[in-house]
XYZ file of C-alpha atoms in Angstrom:
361
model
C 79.673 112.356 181.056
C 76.345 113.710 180.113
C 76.317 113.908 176.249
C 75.461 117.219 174.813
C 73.182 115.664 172.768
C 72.786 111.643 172.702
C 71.470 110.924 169.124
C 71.348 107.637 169.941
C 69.157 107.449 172.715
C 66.990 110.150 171.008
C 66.679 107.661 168.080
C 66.935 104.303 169.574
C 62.985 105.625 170.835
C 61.726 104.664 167.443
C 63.655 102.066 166.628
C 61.122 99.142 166.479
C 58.962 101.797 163.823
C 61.704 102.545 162.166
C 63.111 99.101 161.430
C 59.598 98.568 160.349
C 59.172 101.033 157.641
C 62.490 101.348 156.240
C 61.891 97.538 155.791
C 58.889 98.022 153.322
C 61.055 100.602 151.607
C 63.822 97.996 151.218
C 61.192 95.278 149.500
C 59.359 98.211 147.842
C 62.617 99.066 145.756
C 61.268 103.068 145.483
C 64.241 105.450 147.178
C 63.223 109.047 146.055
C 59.681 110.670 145.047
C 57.363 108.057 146.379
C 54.639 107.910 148.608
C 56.641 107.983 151.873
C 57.967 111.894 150.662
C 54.145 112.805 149.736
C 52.985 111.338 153.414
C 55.484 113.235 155.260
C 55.285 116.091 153.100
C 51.175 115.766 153.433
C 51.504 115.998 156.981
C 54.127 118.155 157.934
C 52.464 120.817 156.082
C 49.366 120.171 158.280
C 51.329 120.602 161.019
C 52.408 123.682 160.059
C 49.390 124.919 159.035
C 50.422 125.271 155.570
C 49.054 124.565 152.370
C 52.089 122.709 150.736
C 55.577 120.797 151.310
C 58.509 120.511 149.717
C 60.692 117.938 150.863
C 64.925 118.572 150.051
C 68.055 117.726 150.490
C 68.417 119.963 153.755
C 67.969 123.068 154.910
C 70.209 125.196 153.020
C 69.058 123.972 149.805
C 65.292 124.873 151.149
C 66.483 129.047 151.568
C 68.265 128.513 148.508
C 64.994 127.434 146.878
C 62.974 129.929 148.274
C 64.952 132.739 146.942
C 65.657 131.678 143.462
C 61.971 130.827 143.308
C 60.743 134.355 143.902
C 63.382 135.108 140.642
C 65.660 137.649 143.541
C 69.173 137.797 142.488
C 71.927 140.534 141.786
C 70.733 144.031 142.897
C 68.229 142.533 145.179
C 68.846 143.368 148.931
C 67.327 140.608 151.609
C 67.339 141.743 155.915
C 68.607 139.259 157.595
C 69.888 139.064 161.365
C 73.464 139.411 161.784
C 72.899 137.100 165.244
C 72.385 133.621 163.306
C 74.231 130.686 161.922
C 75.874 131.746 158.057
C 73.161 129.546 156.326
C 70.477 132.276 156.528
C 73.194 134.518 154.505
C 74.823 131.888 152.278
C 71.278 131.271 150.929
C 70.790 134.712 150.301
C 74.909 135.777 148.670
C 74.388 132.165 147.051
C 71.515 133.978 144.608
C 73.703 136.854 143.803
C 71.562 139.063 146.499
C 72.766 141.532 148.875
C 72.460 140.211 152.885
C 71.758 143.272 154.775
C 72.619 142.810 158.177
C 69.842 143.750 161.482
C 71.338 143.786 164.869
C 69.243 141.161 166.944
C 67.277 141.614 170.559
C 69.703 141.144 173.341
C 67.039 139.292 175.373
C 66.016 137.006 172.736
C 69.071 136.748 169.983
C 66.214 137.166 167.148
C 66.410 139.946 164.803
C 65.322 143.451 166.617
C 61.741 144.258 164.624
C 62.762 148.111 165.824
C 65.672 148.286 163.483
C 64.093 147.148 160.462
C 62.781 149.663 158.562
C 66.023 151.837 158.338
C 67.783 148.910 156.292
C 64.795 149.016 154.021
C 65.668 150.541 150.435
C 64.247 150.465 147.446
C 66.299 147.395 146.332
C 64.802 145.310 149.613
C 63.248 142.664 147.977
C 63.098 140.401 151.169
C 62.746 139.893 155.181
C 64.779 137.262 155.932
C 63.470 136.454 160.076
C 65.227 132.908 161.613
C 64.256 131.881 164.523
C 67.125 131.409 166.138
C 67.651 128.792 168.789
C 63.744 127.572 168.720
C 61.685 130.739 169.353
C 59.350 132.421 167.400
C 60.397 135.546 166.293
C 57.961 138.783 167.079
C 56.365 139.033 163.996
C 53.801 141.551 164.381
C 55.871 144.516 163.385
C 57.519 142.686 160.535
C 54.128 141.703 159.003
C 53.123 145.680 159.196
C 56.434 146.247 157.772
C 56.214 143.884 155.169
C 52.715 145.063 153.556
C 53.639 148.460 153.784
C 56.901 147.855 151.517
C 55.705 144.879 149.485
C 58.243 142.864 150.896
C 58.122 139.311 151.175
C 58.904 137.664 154.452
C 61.086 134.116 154.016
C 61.293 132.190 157.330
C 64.311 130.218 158.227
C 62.358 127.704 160.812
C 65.715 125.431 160.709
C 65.676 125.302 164.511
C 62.192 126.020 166.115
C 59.823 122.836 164.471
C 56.678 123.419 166.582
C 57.107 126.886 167.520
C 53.742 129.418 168.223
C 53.577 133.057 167.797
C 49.967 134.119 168.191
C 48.199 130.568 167.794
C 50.570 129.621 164.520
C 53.693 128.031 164.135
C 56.888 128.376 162.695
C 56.432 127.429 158.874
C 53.137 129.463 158.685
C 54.317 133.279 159.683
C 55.368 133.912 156.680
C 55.386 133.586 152.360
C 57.609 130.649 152.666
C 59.449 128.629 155.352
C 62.805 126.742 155.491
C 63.434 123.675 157.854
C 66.380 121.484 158.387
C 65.890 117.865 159.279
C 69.106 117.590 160.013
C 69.977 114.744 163.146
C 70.001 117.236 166.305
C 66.974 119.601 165.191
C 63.836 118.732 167.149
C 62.587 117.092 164.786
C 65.677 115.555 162.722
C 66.218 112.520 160.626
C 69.202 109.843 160.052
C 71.366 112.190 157.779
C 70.320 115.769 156.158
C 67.218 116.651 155.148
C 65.088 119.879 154.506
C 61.697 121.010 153.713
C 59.928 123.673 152.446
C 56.356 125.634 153.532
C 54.438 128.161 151.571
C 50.668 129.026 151.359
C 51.542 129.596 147.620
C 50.830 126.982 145.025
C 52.703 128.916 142.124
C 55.885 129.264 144.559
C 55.274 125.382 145.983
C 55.259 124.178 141.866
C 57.870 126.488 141.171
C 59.853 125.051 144.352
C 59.085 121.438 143.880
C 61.006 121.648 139.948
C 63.736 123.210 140.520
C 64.444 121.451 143.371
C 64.203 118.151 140.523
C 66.174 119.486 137.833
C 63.878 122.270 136.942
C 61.468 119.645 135.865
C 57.366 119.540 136.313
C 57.436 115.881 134.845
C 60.497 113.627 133.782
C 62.630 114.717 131.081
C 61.036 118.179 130.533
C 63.138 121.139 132.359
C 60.988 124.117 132.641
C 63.767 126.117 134.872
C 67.505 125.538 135.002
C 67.027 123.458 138.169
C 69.477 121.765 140.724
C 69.162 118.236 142.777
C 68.158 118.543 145.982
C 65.229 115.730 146.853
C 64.763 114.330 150.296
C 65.009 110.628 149.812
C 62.033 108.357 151.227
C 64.314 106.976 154.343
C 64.453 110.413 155.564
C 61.145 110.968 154.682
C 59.208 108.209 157.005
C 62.052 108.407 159.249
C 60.707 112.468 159.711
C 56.974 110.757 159.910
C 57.350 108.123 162.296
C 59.001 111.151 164.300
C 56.572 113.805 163.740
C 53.946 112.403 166.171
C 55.986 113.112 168.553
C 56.872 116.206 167.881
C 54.763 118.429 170.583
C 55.275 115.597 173.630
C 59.076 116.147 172.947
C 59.064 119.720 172.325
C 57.186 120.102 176.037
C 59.659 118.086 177.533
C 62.353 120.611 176.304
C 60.306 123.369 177.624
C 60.137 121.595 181.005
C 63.760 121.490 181.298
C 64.216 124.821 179.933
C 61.698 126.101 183.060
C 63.919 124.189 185.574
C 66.958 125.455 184.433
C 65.570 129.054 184.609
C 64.180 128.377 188.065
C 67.143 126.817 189.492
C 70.319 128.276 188.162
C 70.785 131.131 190.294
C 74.420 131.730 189.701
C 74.757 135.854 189.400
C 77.688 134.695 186.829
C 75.279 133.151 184.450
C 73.134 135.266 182.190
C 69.896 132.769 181.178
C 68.132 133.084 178.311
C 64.687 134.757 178.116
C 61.358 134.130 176.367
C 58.157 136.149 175.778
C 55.773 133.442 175.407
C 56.492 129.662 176.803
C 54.798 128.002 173.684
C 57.115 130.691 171.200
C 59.908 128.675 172.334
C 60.885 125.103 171.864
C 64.768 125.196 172.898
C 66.283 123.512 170.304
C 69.143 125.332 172.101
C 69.506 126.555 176.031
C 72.397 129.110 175.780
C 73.078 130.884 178.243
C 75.656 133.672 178.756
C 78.826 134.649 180.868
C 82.312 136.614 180.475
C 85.234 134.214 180.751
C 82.523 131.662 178.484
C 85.922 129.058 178.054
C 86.640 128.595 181.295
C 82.754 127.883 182.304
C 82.994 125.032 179.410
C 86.162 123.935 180.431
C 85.057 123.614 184.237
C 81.642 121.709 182.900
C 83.278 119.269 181.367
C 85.970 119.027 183.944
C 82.561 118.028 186.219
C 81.406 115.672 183.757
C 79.003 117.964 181.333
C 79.427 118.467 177.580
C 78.409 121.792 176.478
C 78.515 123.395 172.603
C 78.731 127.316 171.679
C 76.363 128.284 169.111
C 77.831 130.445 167.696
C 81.974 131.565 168.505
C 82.381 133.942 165.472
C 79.545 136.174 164.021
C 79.387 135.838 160.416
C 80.368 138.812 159.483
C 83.881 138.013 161.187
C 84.163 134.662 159.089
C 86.197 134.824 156.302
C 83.782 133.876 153.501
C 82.586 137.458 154.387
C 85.637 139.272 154.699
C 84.786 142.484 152.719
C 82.469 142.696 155.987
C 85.575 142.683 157.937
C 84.984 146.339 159.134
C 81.645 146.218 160.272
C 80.650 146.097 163.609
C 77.772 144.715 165.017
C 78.620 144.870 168.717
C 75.045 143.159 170.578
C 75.864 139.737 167.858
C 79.525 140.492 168.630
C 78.790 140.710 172.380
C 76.640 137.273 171.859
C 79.010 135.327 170.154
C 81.869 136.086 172.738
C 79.937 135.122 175.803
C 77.329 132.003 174.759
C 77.355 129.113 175.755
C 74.778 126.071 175.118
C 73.652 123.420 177.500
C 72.696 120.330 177.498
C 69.170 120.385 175.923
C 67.166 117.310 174.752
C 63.525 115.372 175.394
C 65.752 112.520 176.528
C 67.691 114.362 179.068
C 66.505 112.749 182.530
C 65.638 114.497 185.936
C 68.632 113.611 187.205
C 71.297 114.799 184.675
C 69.107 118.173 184.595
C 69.155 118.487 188.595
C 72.703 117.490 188.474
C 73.849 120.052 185.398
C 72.081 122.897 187.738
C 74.009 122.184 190.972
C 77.221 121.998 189.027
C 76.217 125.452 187.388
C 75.497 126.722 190.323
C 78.842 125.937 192.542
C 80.414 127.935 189.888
């Protein structure tokens, strides 16, 4: 069977480094706020291009963060795509604001730029853009749009580590970013993790205490904070990673390239990007009616696939007064995806052999 994803192999890479650090942890006796958070936080942030990181608990807490940081809450309307995983809007309903739902690109699943400004009102507070399955979103229009409301633009980078859009990446398009770290992100640790980016140093402090029980120093709550600190594990586990980063992100793109070369199948609709270096394919989904039976007859020919995501969130029931709405391009998405196997570990032959299968079809 080839795995989906094989975590193991994808970590067992490391292993001799990370044996090695977690080690000095171990005889160090330190577990949360030490040096290995400020390292990784230090460079991750100069990866991104950013001025500051704020390492949490994962990457729900880090939208969370962001928007009770900027003070938004009840009466406050964010945009957000209705194509994404429920995160983005948990984050967003968790704060008391109102998730206002943009239809996304059909040829890119990212949140249509064209459609923006109609949701705008005078109670839009925030752009919410996430790049969804590791490319950039277009940001161009979205940066006019968001200077010429005073809108703020909050990134949800939890799947597109590395990504460009006109010579910056993901973590850097906007006020602040939100990353996951969780295990099968590009760049993911040994449990759940998160981080936040800003070019901001009031919204980085601000950020950084509540994320420690509203505190700036120990025992002195400036905010009415919450708990969510990534531990120092995670942290060098995220730094011994990090170099590798780019080398594994390419290797995703040149699978992603073969795929789109190769599968010819007139049943398979593949995925599309503007810009190779926008995308780093944390997920290859492709599309096709009767998506079930294409799963079932991959695995039936020894391939594990995943669907990211089966129901839109505004047909889950946490969201059921949305029940009515109809979003039919995310609706049309979610009933035909299908993901592939996608990883830097993946070898020539398992990618060559996924194709032919694909293609028999």
């Amino acid at each position: 069977m080839i795995k989906f994803l094989d975590l193991e192999k994808v970590n067992n890479r490391f292993r001799k480094e990370t044996d090695e650090r977690i080690a000095k942890i171990l005889d160090k006796g330190w577990y949360l706020q030490g040096e290995e958070n400020e390292t990784f936080s230090r460079h991750f942030a100069e990866y991104c291009g950013a001025k500051y990181c704020v390492g949490v608990a994962n990457g729900l807490d880090a939208l969370n963060l962001i928007i009770k940081a900027y003070g938004f809450g009840p009466g406050d309307e964010i945009i957000v795509p209705a194509n994404t995983y429920i995160a983005s809007i948990l984050a967003i309903s968790e704060n008391g604001c109102t998730p206002v739902l943009v239809e996304p690109d059909i040829n890119t699943y990212n949140i249509n730029p064209d459609l923006i400004e109609e949701k705008i009102t005078e109670k839009t507070k925030a752009i919410m853009v996430v790049h969804l399955y590791g490319q950039a979103v277009q940001m161009s229009k979205i940066w006019e749009l968001a200077k010429k409301h005073n809108l703020k633009i909050i990134e949800d980078s939890a799947q597109a580590h590395g990504a460009i859009y006109q010579g910056k990446r993901t973590g850097n398009l906007g006020d602040a970013s939100a990353f996951s770290f969780y295990p099968g992100k590009n760049l993911g640790c040994l449990g759940d993790g998160g981080c936040v980016t800003t070019n901001d140093e009031e919204l980085f402090n601000k950020v950084k205490a509540i994320a420690n029980y509203g505190s700036d120093r120990k025992y002195h709550h400036i905010y009415k904070g919450v708990n969510s600190r990534l531990d120092e594990i995670q942290a060098a586990v995220l730094d011994i990673k990090l170099k590798y980063l780019d080398a594994d992100n390419e290797r995703r793109r040149q699978i992603s390239k073969y795929y789109r070369d190769n599968i010819v199948n007139p049943k398979i609709i593949l995925p599309k990007t503007y810009d190779e270096k926008s995308h780093v394919w944390h997920i290859f989904a492709v599309r096709t009616e009767n998506r079930d039976k294409l799963q079932k007859y991959l695995e039936d020919n020894g391939i594990q696939t995943n669907i990211h995501y089966p129901t839109p969130p505004h047909k889950q029931g946490a969201y059921k007064e949305w029940k009515d709405l109809s979003f039919p391009i995310s609706e049309e998405i979610h009933r035909t995806i299908l993901s592939l196997p996608m990883s830097p570990v993946l070898t020539d032959y398992e990618v060559e052999k996924i194709e032919r299968i694909i293609n028999k079809y």
